[in-house]
């Protein structure tokens, strides 16, 4: 599926997306280093392929945004990575991507894996920011253990 948004193409699915394009977006937002070993680049292919849903945004041949979702397709879904390249922000692209995600499971419970500085954005998209002292999501960050085991530098 393709659709046009402000002269850009939004594409649903994960087929034929080079992992280097995903890696570049992760680098642009500081989630990945440029000097990764070549064998680690494949993980950027797998994060999309193993996602339940994904949308990418293209300006000609340049991928300028993406979102991926992990879901049981019945009751819950989690937005894992929502990225819009800096030069394309404030155009409504992120909100459009979240809207497309919510359409996939309109009556399900949605979660967003994000940092606190993005809470206002998600509130504009209809999410509720709960008081985490009363309830919340427990998280185990495997990258911390990887760092302790010497498999990760930063």
Coordinates of N, CA and C in Angstrom, one line a residue:
X1 N 0.8 -1.2 0.0 CA 0.0 0.0 0.0 C 0.9 1.2 0.0
X2 N 0.5 2.2 -0.8 CA 1.2 3.5 -0.9 C 0.2 4.6 -0.7
X3 N 0.6 5.7 -0.1 CA -0.3 6.8 -0.1 C 0.6 8.1 -0.1
X4 N 0.1 9.2 -0.6 CA 0.9 10.4 -0.7 C 0.5 11.3 0.5
X5 N 1.5 12.0 1.0 CA 1.3 12.9 2.1 C 2.3 14.1 2.0
X6 N 1.8 15.3 1.7 CA 2.7 16.4 1.5 C 3.8 16.2 0.5
X7 N 3.5 15.5 -0.6 CA 4.4 15.3 -1.6 C 5.4 14.1 -1.4
X8 N 5.2 13.4 -0.2 CA 6.0 12.3 0.1 C 5.2 11.0 -0.1
X9 N 5.9 9.9 -0.1 CA 5.2 8.6 -0.3 C 5.3 7.9 1.1
X10 N 4.2 7.4 1.6 CA 4.1 6.6 2.8 C 3.9 5.2 2.3
X11 N 4.7 4.3 2.6 CA 4.6 2.9 2.2 C 4.4 2.0 3.4
X12 N 3.4 1.1 3.3 CA 3.2 0.1 4.3 C 3.9 -1.2 4.0
X13 N 4.5 -1.8 5.0 CA 5.2 -3.1 4.8 C 6.7 -3.0 4.9
X14 N 7.4 -4.1 4.9 CA 8.8 -4.2 5.2 C 9.6 -4.8 4.0
X15 N 8.9 -5.1 2.9 CA 9.6 -5.7 1.8 C 10.6 -4.7 1.1
X16 N 11.7 -5.2 0.8 CA 12.7 -4.5 -0.1 C 13.2 -3.2 0.6
X17 N 13.3 -3.1 1.9 CA 13.8 -1.9 2.5 C 15.2 -2.2 2.9
X18 N 16.2 -1.6 2.3 CA 17.6 -1.8 2.6 C 17.9 -1.5 4.1
X19 N 18.6 -2.4 4.8 CA 18.9 -2.2 6.2 C 19.7 -0.9 6.4
X20 N 20.5 -0.5 5.4 CA 21.3 0.7 5.5 C 20.5 1.9 5.6
X21 N 19.3 1.9 5.0 CA 18.4 3.1 5.1 C 17.8 3.2 6.5
X22 N 17.5 2.1 7.2 CA 17.0 2.1 8.5 C 18.1 2.5 9.5
X23 N 19.3 2.0 9.2 CA 20.5 2.3 10.1 C 20.7 3.8 10.0
X24 N 20.6 4.4 8.8 CA 20.9 5.9 8.7 C 19.9 6.7 9.5
X25 N 18.6 6.3 9.5 CA 17.6 7.0 10.4 C 18.0 6.8 11.8
X26 N 18.4 5.6 12.3 CA 18.8 5.4 13.7 C 20.0 6.3 14.0
X27 N 20.9 6.4 13.1 CA 22.1 7.3 13.3 C 21.6 8.7 13.5
X28 N 20.7 9.2 12.6 CA 20.3 10.6 12.6 C 19.7 11.0 13.9
X29 N 19.0 10.0 14.6 CA 18.4 10.4 15.9 C 19.3 9.9 17.1
X30 N 20.5 9.4 16.8 CA 21.4 9.1 17.9 C 21.2 7.7 18.5
X31 N 20.5 6.8 17.8 CA 20.2 5.5 18.4 C 21.2 4.5 17.9
X32 N 22.1 4.8 17.0 CA 23.1 3.9 16.4 C 24.3 4.7 16.1
X33 N 25.5 3.9 16.1 CA 26.7 4.5 15.8 C 27.0 4.3 14.3
X34 N 27.8 5.2 13.7 CA 28.1 5.0 12.3 C 29.1 3.9 12.1
X35 N 29.9 3.6 13.1 CA 31.0 2.6 12.9 C 30.6 1.2 13.4
X36 N 29.4 0.8 13.2 CA 29.0 -0.6 13.5 C 29.7 -1.6 12.6
X37 N 30.0 -2.7 13.2 CA 30.6 -3.8 12.3 C 29.5 -4.2 11.3
X38 N 30.0 -4.6 10.1 CA 29.1 -4.9 9.0 C 28.1 -6.0 9.4
X39 N 28.5 -7.0 10.2 CA 27.6 -8.0 10.6 C 26.4 -7.5 11.4
X40 N 26.5 -6.4 12.1 CA 25.4 -5.8 12.9 C 24.4 -5.1 12.0
X41 N 24.7 -4.7 10.8 CA 23.8 -4.0 10.0 C 22.6 -4.9 9.7
X42 N 22.7 -6.2 9.6 CA 21.6 -7.1 9.4 C 20.5 -6.9 10.4
X43 N 20.8 -6.5 11.6 CA 19.8 -6.3 12.7 C 18.7 -5.3 12.2
X44 N 19.1 -4.4 11.4 CA 18.2 -3.3 10.9 C 17.2 -3.9 9.9
X45 N 17.6 -5.0 9.3 CA 16.6 -5.7 8.4 C 15.6 -6.5 9.3
X46 N 16.2 -7.2 10.3 CA 15.3 -8.0 11.1 C 14.3 -7.3 12.0
X47 N 14.7 -6.1 12.5 CA 13.7 -5.4 13.3 C 12.5 -5.0 12.5
X48 N 12.6 -4.7 11.2 CA 11.5 -4.5 10.4 C 10.7 -5.8 10.0
X49 N 11.5 -6.8 9.5 CA 10.9 -8.0 9.1 C 10.1 -8.7 10.3
X50 N 10.6 -8.5 11.5 CA 10.0 -9.2 12.7 C 8.9 -8.3 13.3
X51 N 8.6 -7.2 12.8 CA 7.6 -6.3 13.3 C 6.2 -6.7 12.7
X52 N 5.2 -6.4 13.5 CA 3.8 -6.8 13.0 C 3.4 -5.9 11.9
X53 N 3.6 -4.6 12.1 CA 3.3 -3.6 11.0 C 4.5 -2.6 11.0
X54 N 4.6 -2.0 9.8 CA 5.7 -1.0 9.6 C 5.2 -0.1 8.5
X55 N 5.5 1.2 8.7 CA 5.3 2.2 7.6 C 6.6 3.0 7.4
X56 N 7.0 3.3 6.2 CA 8.1 4.1 5.9 C 7.7 5.3 5.1
X57 N 8.5 6.3 5.2 CA 8.2 7.6 4.5 C 9.3 7.9 3.6
X58 N 9.0 8.2 2.3 CA 10.1 8.4 1.3 C 9.9 9.7 0.6
X59 N 11.1 10.4 0.4 CA 11.2 11.6 -0.4 C 12.1 11.1 -1.6
X60 N 11.4 10.8 -2.7 CA 12.1 10.1 -3.8 C 12.8 8.8 -3.3
X61 N 14.1 8.7 -3.4 CA 14.8 7.5 -3.0 C 15.3 7.5 -1.6
X62 N 15.0 8.6 -0.9 CA 15.5 8.8 0.5 C 14.4 8.5 1.5
X63 N 14.7 7.5 2.4 CA 13.8 7.2 3.5 C 14.0 8.2 4.6
X64 N 12.9 9.0 4.8 CA 13.0 10.1 5.8 C 12.2 9.9 7.1
X65 N 11.5 8.7 7.2 CA 10.8 8.4 8.4 C 10.3 7.0 8.4
X66 N 10.0 6.5 9.6 CA 9.5 5.2 9.7 C 8.8 5.0 11.1
X67 N 8.0 4.0 11.2 CA 7.4 3.6 12.4 C 7.3 2.1 12.3
X68 N 7.5 1.4 13.4 CA 7.3 -0.1 13.4 C 6.5 -0.4 14.7
X69 N 5.7 -1.5 14.6 CA 4.8 -1.9 15.7 C 5.0 -3.4 15.9
X70 N 4.9 -3.7 17.2 CA 4.9 -5.1 17.6 C 3.5 -5.3 18.3
X71 N 2.8 -6.4 17.9 CA 1.4 -6.6 18.3 C 1.0 -8.0 18.3
X72 N 0.0 -8.3 19.1 CA -0.7 -9.7 19.0 C -1.8 -9.6 18.0
X73 N -2.1 -8.5 17.4 CA -3.1 -8.2 16.4 C -4.6 -8.4 17.0
X74 N -4.7 -8.5 18.3 CA -6.0 -8.7 18.8 C -6.3 -7.7 19.9
X75 N -5.4 -7.7 20.9 CA -5.7 -6.8 22.1 C -4.7 -5.7 22.3
X76 N -3.5 -5.8 21.9 CA -2.5 -4.8 22.2 C -1.5 -4.6 21.1
X77 N -0.9 -3.4 21.1 CA 0.2 -3.1 20.2 C 1.1 -2.1 20.8
X78 N 2.4 -2.1 20.4 CA 3.3 -1.2 20.9 C 4.1 -0.5 19.8
X79 N 4.1 0.8 19.8 CA 4.9 1.5 18.8 C 6.4 1.5 19.3
X80 N 7.2 0.8 18.6 CA 8.6 0.6 19.0 C 9.6 1.7 18.6
X81 N 9.5 2.1 17.3 CA 10.4 3.1 16.8 C 9.6 4.0 15.9
X82 N 9.5 5.3 16.3 CA 8.9 6.3 15.4 C 10.1 7.3 15.2
X83 N 10.5 7.4 13.9 CA 11.6 8.3 13.6 C 11.2 9.2 12.4
X84 N 11.4 10.5 12.5 CA 11.3 11.4 11.3 C 12.5 12.2 11.3
X85 N 13.2 12.2 10.1 CA 14.4 12.9 10.0 C 14.2 14.4 10.3
X86 N 15.2 15.0 10.9 CA 15.1 16.3 11.5 C 14.5 17.4 10.5
X87 N 15.0 17.3 9.3 CA 14.6 18.3 8.3 C 13.2 18.2 7.9
X88 N 12.5 17.1 8.3 CA 11.1 16.9 7.9 C 10.2 16.9 9.0
X89 N 10.6 17.3 10.2 CA 9.8 17.4 11.4 C 8.9 18.7 11.3
X90 N 7.8 18.7 12.1 CA 6.8 19.8 12.2 C 6.0 19.8 10.9
X91 N 5.9 18.7 10.2 CA 5.1 18.7 8.9 C 3.9 17.8 9.1
X92 N 3.8 17.2 10.3 CA 2.6 16.3 10.6 C 2.9 14.8 10.2
X93 N 4.2 14.5 9.8 CA 4.5 13.2 9.4 C 4.4 12.2 10.5
X94 N 5.0 12.5 11.7 CA 4.9 11.6 12.8 C 3.5 11.3 13.3
X95 N 2.7 12.4 13.3 CA 1.3 12.2 13.7 C 0.5 11.3 12.7
X96 N 0.8 11.5 11.4 CA 0.2 10.7 10.3 C 0.6 9.2 10.5
X97 N 1.9 9.0 10.8 CA 2.4 7.6 11.0 C 1.7 6.9 12.2
X98 N 1.5 7.7 13.3 CA 0.8 7.1 14.5 C -0.6 6.9 14.1
X99 N -1.3 7.7 13.4 CA -2.7 7.5 12.9 C -2.8 6.3 12.1
X100 N -1.9 6.0 11.2 CA -1.9 4.8 10.4 C -1.8 3.6 11.2
X101 N -0.9 3.7 12.2 CA -0.8 2.5 13.2 C -2.1 2.3 13.9
X102 N -2.7 3.3 14.5 CA -3.9 3.1 15.3 C -5.0 2.5 14.4
X103 N -5.0 2.8 13.1 CA -6.0 2.2 12.2 C -5.9 0.7 12.1
X104 N -4.7 0.1 12.4 CA -4.5 -1.3 12.3 C -5.2 -2.1 13.4
X105 N -5.4 -1.4 14.6 CA -6.0 -2.1 15.7 C -6.8 -1.0 16.5
X106 N -7.9 -0.5 15.9 CA -8.6 0.6 16.4 C -9.2 0.5 17.8
X107 N -9.5 -0.7 18.2 CA -10.1 -1.0 19.5 C -9.2 -1.7 20.5
X108 N -7.9 -1.7 20.1 CA -6.9 -2.4 21.0 C -6.3 -1.4 21.9
X109 N -5.5 -1.9 22.9 CA -4.7 -1.0 23.8 C -3.4 -0.8 23.1
X110 N -3.0 0.5 23.0 CA -1.7 0.9 22.4 C -0.8 1.4 23.4
X111 N 0.5 1.1 23.2 CA 1.6 1.6 24.0 C 2.6 2.2 23.1
X112 N 3.4 3.2 23.6 CA 4.5 3.8 22.8 C 5.7 3.7 23.6
X113 N 6.7 3.0 23.1 CA 8.1 3.0 23.7 C 8.8 4.3 23.3
X114 N 8.9 5.2 24.3 CA 9.4 6.5 24.0 C 10.0 7.1 25.3
X115 N 10.6 8.3 25.1 CA 11.2 9.0 26.2 C 10.2 10.1 26.6
X116 N 10.4 10.6 27.8 CA 9.5 11.6 28.4 C 9.3 12.9 27.6
X117 N 10.4 13.2 26.9 CA 10.3 14.5 26.1 C 9.3 14.3 24.9
X118 N 8.9 13.1 24.6 CA 7.9 12.9 23.5 C 6.5 12.7 24.0
X119 N 6.3 12.8 25.4 CA 5.0 12.6 25.9 C 4.0 13.6 25.3
X120 N 4.3 14.9 25.2 CA 3.3 15.9 24.6 C 2.9 15.5 23.2
X121 N 3.9 15.0 22.4 CA 3.5 14.5 21.0 C 2.5 13.4 21.1
X122 N 2.7 12.4 21.9 CA 1.8 11.3 22.0 C 0.5 11.7 22.6
X123 N 0.4 12.7 23.5 CA -0.8 13.2 24.0 C -1.6 13.8 22.8
X124 N -1.0 14.5 21.9 CA -1.7 15.1 20.8 C -2.2 14.0 19.9
X125 N -1.6 12.9 19.9 CA -2.1 11.7 19.1 C -3.2 10.9 19.8
X126 N -3.6 11.3 21.0 CA -4.6 10.7 21.7 C -4.2 9.7 22.8
X127 N -2.9 9.6 23.0 CA -2.4 8.7 24.1 C -2.6 9.4 25.5
X128 N -2.7 8.6 26.5 CA -2.8 9.1 27.9 C -1.5 8.8 28.6
X129 N -0.9 9.8 29.2 CA 0.3 9.6 30.0 C -0.1 9.3 31.4
X130 N 0.1 8.1 31.9 CA -0.3 7.6 33.2 C 0.7 8.1 34.2
X131 N 0.2 8.2 35.5 CA 1.0 8.4 36.6 C 1.8 7.1 36.9
X132 N 3.0 7.0 36.6 CA 3.8 5.8 36.7 C 4.1 5.4 38.1
X133 N 3.7 6.2 39.1 CA 3.9 5.8 40.5 C 2.8 4.8 40.9
X134 N 1.7 4.9 40.2 CA 0.5 4.0 40.5 C 0.5 2.7 39.6
X135 N 0.8 2.9 38.4 CA 0.9 1.7 37.5 C 1.9 2.1 36.3
X136 N 2.3 1.1 35.6 CA 3.2 1.4 34.5 C 3.7 0.1 33.9
X137 N 4.7 0.2 33.1 CA 5.3 -0.9 32.4 C 6.7 -1.2 33.0
X138 N 6.9 -2.4 33.3 CA 8.2 -2.8 33.8 C 9.1 -3.1 32.6
X139 N 10.4 -2.7 32.7 CA 11.3 -2.9 31.5 C 12.6 -3.5 31.9
X140 N 13.0 -4.4 31.1 CA 14.4 -5.0 31.2 C 15.1 -4.6 30.0
X141 N 16.2 -3.8 30.2 CA 17.0 -3.3 29.1 C 18.2 -4.3 28.8
X142 N 18.1 -5.1 27.8 CA 19.1 -6.1 27.5 C 20.5 -5.4 27.1
X143 N 20.4 -4.2 26.6 CA 21.6 -3.5 26.2 C 22.5 -3.2 27.5
X144 N 21.9 -3.1 28.6 CA 22.7 -2.8 29.8 C 23.5 -4.1 30.2
X145 N 22.9 -5.2 30.1 CA 23.6 -6.5 30.3 C 24.7 -6.7 29.2
X146 N 24.3 -6.4 28.0 CA 25.3 -6.5 26.9 C 26.5 -5.7 27.1
X147 N 26.3 -4.5 27.7 CA 27.5 -3.6 28.0 C 28.3 -4.3 29.1
X148 N 27.7 -4.8 30.2 CA 28.4 -5.5 31.3 C 29.2 -6.7 30.7
X149 N 28.6 -7.4 29.8 CA 29.2 -8.6 29.2 C 30.3 -8.2 28.2
X150 N 30.5 -6.9 27.9 CA 31.5 -6.5 26.9 C 31.1 -6.6 25.5
X151 N 29.8 -6.7 25.2 CA 29.3 -6.8 23.8 C 28.8 -5.5 23.2
X152 N 28.8 -4.5 24.1 CA 28.4 -3.2 23.6 C 29.2 -2.1 24.2
X153 N 29.6 -1.1 23.4 CA 30.5 0.0 23.9 C 29.7 1.1 24.6
X154 N 28.6 1.6 24.0 CA 27.8 2.7 24.6 C 26.4 2.2 25.0

